[in-house]
JSON list of C-alpha atoms in Angstrom, two decimals:
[
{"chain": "A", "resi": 1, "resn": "UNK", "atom": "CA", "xyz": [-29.49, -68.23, -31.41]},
{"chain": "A", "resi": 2, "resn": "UNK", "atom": "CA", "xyz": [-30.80, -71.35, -29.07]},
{"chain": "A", "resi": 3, "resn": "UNK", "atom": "CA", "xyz": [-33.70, -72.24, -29.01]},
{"chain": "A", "resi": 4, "resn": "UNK", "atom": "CA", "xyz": [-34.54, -70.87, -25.17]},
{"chain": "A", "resi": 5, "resn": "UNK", "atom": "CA", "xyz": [-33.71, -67.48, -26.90]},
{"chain": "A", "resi": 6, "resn": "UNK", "atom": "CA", "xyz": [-35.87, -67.90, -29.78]},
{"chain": "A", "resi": 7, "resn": "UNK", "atom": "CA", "xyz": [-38.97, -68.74, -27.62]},
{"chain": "A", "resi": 8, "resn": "UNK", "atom": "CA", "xyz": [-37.86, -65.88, -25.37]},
{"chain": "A", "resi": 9, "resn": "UNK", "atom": "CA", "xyz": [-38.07, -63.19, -28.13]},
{"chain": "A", "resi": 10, "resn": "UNK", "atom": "CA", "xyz": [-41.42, -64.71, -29.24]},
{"chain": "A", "resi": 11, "resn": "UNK", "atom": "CA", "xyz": [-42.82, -64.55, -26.19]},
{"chain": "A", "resi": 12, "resn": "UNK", "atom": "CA", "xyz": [-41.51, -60.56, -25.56]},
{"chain": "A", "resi": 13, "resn": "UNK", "atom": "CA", "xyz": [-42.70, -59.92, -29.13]},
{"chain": "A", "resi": 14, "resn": "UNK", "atom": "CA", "xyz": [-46.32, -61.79, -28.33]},
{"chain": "A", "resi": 15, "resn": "UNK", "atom": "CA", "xyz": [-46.09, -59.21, -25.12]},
{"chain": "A", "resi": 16, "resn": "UNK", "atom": "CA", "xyz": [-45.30, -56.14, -26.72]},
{"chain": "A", "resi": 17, "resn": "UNK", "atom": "CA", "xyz": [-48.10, -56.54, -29.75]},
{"chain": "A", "resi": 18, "resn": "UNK", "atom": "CA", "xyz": [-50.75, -57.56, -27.38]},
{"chain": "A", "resi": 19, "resn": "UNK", "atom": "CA", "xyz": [-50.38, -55.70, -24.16]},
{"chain": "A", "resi": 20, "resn": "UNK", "atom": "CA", "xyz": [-47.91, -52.70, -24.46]},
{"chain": "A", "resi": 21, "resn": "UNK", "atom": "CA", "xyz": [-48.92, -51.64, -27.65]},
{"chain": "A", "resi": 22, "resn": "UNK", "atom": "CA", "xyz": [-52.33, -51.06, -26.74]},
{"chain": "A", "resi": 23, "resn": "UNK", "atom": "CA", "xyz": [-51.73, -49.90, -23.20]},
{"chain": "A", "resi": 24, "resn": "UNK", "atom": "CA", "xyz": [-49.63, -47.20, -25.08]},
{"chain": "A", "resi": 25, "resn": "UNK", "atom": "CA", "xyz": [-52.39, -46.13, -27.67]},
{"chain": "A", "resi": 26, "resn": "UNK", "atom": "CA", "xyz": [-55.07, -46.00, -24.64]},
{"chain": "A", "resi": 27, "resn": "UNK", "atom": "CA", "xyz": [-52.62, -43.71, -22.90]},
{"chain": "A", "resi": 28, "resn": "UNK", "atom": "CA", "xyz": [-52.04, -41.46, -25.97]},
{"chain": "A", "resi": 29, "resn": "UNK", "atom": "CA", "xyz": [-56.26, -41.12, -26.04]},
{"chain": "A", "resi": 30, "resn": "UNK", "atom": "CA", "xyz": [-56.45, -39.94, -22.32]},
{"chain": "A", "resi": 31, "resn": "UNK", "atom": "CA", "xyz": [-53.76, -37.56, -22.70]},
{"chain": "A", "resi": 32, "resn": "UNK", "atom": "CA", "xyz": [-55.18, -36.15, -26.01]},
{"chain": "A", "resi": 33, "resn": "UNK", "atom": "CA", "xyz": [-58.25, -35.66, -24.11]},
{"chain": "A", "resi": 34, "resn": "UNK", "atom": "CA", "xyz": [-56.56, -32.89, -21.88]},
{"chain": "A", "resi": 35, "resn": "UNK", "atom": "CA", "xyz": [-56.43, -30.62, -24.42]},
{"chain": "A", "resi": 36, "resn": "UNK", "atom": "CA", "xyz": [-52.99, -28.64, -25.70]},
{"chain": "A", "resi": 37, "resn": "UNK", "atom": "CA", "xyz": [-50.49, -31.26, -26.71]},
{"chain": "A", "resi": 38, "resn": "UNK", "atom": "CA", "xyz": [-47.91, -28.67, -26.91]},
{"chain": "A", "resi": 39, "resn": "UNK", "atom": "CA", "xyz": [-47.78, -28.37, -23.31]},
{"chain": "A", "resi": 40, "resn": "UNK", "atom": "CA", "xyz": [-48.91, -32.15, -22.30]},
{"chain": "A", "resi": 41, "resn": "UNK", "atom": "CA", "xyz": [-46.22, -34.19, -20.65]},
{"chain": "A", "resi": 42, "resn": "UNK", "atom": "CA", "xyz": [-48.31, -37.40, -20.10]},
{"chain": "A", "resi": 43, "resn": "UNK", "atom": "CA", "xyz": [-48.90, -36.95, -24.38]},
{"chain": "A", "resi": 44, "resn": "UNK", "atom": "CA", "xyz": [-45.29, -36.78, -24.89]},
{"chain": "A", "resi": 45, "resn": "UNK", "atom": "CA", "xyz": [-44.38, -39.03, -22.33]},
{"chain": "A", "resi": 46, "resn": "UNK", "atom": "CA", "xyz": [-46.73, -41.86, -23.75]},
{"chain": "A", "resi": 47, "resn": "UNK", "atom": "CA", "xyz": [-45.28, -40.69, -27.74]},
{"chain": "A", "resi": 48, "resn": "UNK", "atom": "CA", "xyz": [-41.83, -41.79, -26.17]},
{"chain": "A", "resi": 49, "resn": "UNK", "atom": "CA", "xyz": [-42.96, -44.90, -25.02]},
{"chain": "A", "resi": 50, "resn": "UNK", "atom": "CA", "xyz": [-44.94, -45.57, -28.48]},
{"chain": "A", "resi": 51, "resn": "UNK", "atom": "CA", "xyz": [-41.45, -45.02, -30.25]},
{"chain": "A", "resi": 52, "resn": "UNK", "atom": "CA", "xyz": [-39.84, -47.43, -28.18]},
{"chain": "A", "resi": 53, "resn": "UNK", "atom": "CA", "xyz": [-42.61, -50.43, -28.04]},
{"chain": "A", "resi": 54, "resn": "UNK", "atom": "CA", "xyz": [-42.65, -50.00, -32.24]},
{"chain": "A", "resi": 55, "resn": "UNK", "atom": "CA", "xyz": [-38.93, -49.82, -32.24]},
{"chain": "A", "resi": 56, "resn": "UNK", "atom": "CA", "xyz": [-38.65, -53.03, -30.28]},
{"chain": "A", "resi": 57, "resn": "UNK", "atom": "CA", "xyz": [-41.44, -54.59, -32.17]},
{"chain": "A", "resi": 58, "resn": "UNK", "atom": "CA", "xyz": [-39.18, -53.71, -35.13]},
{"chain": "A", "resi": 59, "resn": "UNK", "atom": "CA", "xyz": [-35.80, -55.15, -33.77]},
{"chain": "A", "resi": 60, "resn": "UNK", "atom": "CA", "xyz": [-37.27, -58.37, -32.61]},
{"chain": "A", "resi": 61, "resn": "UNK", "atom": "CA", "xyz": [-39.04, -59.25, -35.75]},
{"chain": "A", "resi": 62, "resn": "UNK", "atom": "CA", "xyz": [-36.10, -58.39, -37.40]},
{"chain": "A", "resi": 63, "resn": "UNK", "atom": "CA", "xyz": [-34.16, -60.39, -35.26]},
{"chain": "A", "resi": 64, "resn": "UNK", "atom": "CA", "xyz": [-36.54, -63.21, -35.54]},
{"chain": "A", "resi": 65, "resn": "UNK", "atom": "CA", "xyz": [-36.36, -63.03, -39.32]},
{"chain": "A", "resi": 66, "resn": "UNK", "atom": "CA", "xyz": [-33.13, -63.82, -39.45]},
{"chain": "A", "resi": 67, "resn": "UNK", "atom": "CA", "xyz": [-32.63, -66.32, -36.37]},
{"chain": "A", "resi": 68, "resn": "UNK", "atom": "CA", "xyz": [-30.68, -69.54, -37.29]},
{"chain": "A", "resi": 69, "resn": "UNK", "atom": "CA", "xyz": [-31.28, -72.13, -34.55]},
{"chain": "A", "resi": 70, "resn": "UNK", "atom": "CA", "xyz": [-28.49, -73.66, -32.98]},
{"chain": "A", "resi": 71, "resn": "UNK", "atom": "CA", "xyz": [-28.14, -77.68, -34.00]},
{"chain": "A", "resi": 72, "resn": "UNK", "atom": "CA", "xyz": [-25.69, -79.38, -31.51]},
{"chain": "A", "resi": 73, "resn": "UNK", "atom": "CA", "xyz": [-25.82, -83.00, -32.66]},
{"chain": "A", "resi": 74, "resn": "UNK", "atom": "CA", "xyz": [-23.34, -83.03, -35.30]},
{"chain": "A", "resi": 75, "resn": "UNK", "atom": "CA", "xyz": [-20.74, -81.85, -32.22]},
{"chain": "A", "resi": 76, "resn": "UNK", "atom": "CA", "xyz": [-19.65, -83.92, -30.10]},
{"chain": "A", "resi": 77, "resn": "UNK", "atom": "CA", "xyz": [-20.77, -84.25, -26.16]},
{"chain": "A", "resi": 78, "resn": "UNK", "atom": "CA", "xyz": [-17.37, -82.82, -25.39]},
{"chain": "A", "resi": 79, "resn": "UNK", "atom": "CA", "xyz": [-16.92, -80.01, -27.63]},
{"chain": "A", "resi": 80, "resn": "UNK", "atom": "CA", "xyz": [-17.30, -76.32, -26.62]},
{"chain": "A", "resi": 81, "resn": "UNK", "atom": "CA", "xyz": [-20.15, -74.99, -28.88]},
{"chain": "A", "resi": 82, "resn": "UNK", "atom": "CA", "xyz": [-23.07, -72.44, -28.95]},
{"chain": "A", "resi": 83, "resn": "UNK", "atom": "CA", "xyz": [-25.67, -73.30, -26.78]},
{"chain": "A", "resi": 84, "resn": "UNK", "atom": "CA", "xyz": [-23.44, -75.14, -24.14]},
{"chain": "A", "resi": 85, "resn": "UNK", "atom": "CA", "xyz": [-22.42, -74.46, -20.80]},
{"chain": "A", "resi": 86, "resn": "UNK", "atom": "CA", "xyz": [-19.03, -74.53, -20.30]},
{"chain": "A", "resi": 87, "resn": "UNK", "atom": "CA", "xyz": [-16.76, -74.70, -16.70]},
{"chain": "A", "resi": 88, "resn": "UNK", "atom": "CA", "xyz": [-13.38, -73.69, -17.29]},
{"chain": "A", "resi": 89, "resn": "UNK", "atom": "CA", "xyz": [-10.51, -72.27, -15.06]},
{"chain": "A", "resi": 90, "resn": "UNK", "atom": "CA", "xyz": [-8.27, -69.69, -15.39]},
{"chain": "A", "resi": 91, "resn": "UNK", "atom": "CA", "xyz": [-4.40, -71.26, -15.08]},
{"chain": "A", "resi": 92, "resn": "UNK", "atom": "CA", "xyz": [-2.44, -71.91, -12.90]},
{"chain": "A", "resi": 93, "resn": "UNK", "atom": "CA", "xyz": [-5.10, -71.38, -10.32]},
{"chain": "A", "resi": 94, "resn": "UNK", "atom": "CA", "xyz": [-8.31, -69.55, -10.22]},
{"chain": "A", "resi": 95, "resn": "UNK", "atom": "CA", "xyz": [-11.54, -70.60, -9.15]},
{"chain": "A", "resi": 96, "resn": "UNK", "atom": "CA", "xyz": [-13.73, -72.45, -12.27]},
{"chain": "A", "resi": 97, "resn": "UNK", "atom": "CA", "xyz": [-15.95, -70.36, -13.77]},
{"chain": "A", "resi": 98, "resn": "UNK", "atom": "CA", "xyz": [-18.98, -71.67, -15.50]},
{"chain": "A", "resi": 99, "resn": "UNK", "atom": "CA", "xyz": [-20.78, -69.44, -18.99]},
{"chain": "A", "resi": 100, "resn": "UNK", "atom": "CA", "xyz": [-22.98, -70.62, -21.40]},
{"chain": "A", "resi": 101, "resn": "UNK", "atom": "CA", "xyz": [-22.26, -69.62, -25.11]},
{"chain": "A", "resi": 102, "resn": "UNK", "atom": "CA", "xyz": [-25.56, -68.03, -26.52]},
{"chain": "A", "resi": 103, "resn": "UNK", "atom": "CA", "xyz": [-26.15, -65.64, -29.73]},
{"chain": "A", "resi": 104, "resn": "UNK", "atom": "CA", "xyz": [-25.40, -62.06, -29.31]},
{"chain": "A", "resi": 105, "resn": "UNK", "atom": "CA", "xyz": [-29.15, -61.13, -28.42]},
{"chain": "A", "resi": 106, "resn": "UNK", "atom": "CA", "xyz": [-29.42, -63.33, -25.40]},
{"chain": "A", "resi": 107, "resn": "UNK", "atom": "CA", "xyz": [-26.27, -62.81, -23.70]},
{"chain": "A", "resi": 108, "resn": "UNK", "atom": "CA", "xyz": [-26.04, -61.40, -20.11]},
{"chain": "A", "resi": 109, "resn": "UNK", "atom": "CA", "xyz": [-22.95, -61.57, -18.82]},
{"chain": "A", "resi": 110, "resn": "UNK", "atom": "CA", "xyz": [-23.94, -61.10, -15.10]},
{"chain": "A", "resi": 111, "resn": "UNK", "atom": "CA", "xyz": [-26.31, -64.12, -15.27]},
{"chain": "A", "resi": 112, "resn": "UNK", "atom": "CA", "xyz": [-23.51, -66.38, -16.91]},
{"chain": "A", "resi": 113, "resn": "UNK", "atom": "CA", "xyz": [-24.30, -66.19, -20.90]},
{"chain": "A", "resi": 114, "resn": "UNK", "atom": "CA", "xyz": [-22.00, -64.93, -23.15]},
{"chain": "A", "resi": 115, "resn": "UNK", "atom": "CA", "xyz": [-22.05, -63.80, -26.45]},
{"chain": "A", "resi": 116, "resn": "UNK", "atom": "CA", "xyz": [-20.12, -66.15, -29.30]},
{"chain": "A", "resi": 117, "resn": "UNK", "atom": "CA", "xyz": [-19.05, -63.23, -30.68]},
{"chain": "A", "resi": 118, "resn": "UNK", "atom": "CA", "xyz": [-17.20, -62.64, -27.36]},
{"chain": "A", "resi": 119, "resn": "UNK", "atom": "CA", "xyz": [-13.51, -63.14, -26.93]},
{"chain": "A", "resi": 120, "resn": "UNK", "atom": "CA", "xyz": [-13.81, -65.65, -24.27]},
{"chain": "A", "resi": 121, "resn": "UNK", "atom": "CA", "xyz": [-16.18, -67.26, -26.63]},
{"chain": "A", "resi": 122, "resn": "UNK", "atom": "CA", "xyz": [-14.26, -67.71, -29.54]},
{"chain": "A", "resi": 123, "resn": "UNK", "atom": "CA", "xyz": [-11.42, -69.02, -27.95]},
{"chain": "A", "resi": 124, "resn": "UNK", "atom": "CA", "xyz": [-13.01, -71.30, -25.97]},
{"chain": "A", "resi": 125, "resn": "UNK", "atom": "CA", "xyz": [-15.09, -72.76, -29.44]},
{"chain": "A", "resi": 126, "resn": "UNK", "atom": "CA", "xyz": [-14.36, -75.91, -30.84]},
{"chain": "A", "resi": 127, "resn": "UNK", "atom": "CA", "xyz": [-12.00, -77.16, -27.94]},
{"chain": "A", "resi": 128, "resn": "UNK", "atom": "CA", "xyz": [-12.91, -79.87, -25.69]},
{"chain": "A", "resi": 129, "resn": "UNK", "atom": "CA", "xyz": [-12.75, -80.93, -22.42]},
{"chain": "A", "resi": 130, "resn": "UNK", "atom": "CA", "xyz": [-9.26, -81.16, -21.26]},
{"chain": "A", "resi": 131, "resn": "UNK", "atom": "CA", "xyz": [-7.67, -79.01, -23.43]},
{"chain": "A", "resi": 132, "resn": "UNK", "atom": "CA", "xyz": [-5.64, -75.88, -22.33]},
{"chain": "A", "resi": 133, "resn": "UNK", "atom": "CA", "xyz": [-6.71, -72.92, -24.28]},
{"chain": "A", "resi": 134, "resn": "UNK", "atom": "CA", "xyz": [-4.77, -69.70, -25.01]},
{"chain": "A", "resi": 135, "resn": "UNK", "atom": "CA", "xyz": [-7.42, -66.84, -25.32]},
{"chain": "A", "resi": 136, "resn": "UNK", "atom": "CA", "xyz": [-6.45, -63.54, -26.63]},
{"chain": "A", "resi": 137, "resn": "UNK", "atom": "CA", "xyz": [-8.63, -60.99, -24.84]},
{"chain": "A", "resi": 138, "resn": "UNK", "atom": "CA", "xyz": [-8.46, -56.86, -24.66]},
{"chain": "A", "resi": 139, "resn": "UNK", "atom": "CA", "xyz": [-6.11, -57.08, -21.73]},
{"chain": "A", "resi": 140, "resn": "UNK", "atom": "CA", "xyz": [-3.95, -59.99, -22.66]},
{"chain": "A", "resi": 141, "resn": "UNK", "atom": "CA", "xyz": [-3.84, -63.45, -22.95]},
{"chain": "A", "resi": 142, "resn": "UNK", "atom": "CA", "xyz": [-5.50, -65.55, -20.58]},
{"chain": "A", "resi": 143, "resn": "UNK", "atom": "CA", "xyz": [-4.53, -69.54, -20.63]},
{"chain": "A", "resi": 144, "resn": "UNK", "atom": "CA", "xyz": [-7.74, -71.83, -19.16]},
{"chain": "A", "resi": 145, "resn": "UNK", "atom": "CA", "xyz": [-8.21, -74.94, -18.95]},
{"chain": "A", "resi": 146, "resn": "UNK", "atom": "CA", "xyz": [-11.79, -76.45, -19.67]},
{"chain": "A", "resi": 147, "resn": "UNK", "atom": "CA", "xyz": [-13.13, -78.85, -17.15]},
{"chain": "A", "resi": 148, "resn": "UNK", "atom": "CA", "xyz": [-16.64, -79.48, -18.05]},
{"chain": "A", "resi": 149, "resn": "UNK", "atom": "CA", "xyz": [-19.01, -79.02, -21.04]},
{"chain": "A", "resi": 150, "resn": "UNK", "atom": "CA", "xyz": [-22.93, -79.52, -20.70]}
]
C-alpha cells in the first residue's frame, strides 16, 4: 500500500471509532426508548448500521495490521512500480491513458488507480519508459507502449 493510502485508512479508521461509532450507539438508546424492539425499524435500522461501522472497524485494522509501505528508491525514476503514475498508449494508436498503480484497497478505477494485482498492472510492472509491452488481459492481448512514469 502507499503511503497516501495508509494515512487514508487511518484517518477513516480515526472517523469511524470516534464519530460513527458513537453516533450509532446514541441512535440504538433513542430507539430502545420507544419501546417494542420487535417491531422498531429505527432499532433495527441503527443494529445494521452498528454491524457495518464494527465490521469496517474490523477490516481496516486488519488491513492496517498487515500494510507493507511501498519503498520506491531502490527503482529506478523510469521504472513502472507501485505507487507511480504511469501514461501509456494503447498501439498502434489510441489516445494515452494515464493510472497510478496502488495496493488493492485503494484502487478506484474511475478516478485513475489501479490495483497491482490488476492485469494492466502486472504487465505494465517492472518495464520502463519506452518499452512496448504485451499485456495479457480477459479479452486479449493488448500491446502499449509506455510514455511517461511519475
Amino acid at each position: 500500500m502507499t503511503a497516501e493510502g495508509k494515512e487514508k485508512l487511518q484517518k477513516e479508521l480515526e472517523d469511524l471509532r470516534l464519530h460513527r461509532r458513537p453516533e450509532v450507539i446514541k441512535r440504538i438508546k433513542i430507539a430502545r426508548s420507544y419501546g417494542d424492539l420487535s417491531e422498531n425499524s429505527e432499532y433495527e435500522s441503527a443494529k445494521d448500521e452498528q454491524a457495518f461501522v464494527e465490521g469496517r472497524i474490523s477490516q481496516i485494522e486488519n488491513m492496517l495490521q498487515y500494510a507493507v509501505i511501498i519503498d520506491n528508491d531502490d527503482v529506478a525514476a523510469d521504472e513502472v512500480s507501485m505507487g507511480r503514475k504511469i501514461t501509456f498508449k494503447e498501439l498502434p494508436d489510441e489516445d494515452p491513458e494515464t493510472y497510478t498503480i496502488v495496493g488493492e484497497s485503494e484502487s478506484d478505477p474511475m478516478n485513475g488507480k489501479i490495483s497491482n494485482e490488476s492485469p494492466m498492472a502486472k504487465g505494465l510492472l517492472g518495464h520502463k519508459v519506452g518499452e512496448k509491452v504485451d499485456i495479457e488481459i480477459p479479452s486479449g492481448t493488448m500491446h502499449v507502449k509506455i510514455l511517461k512514469v511519475e
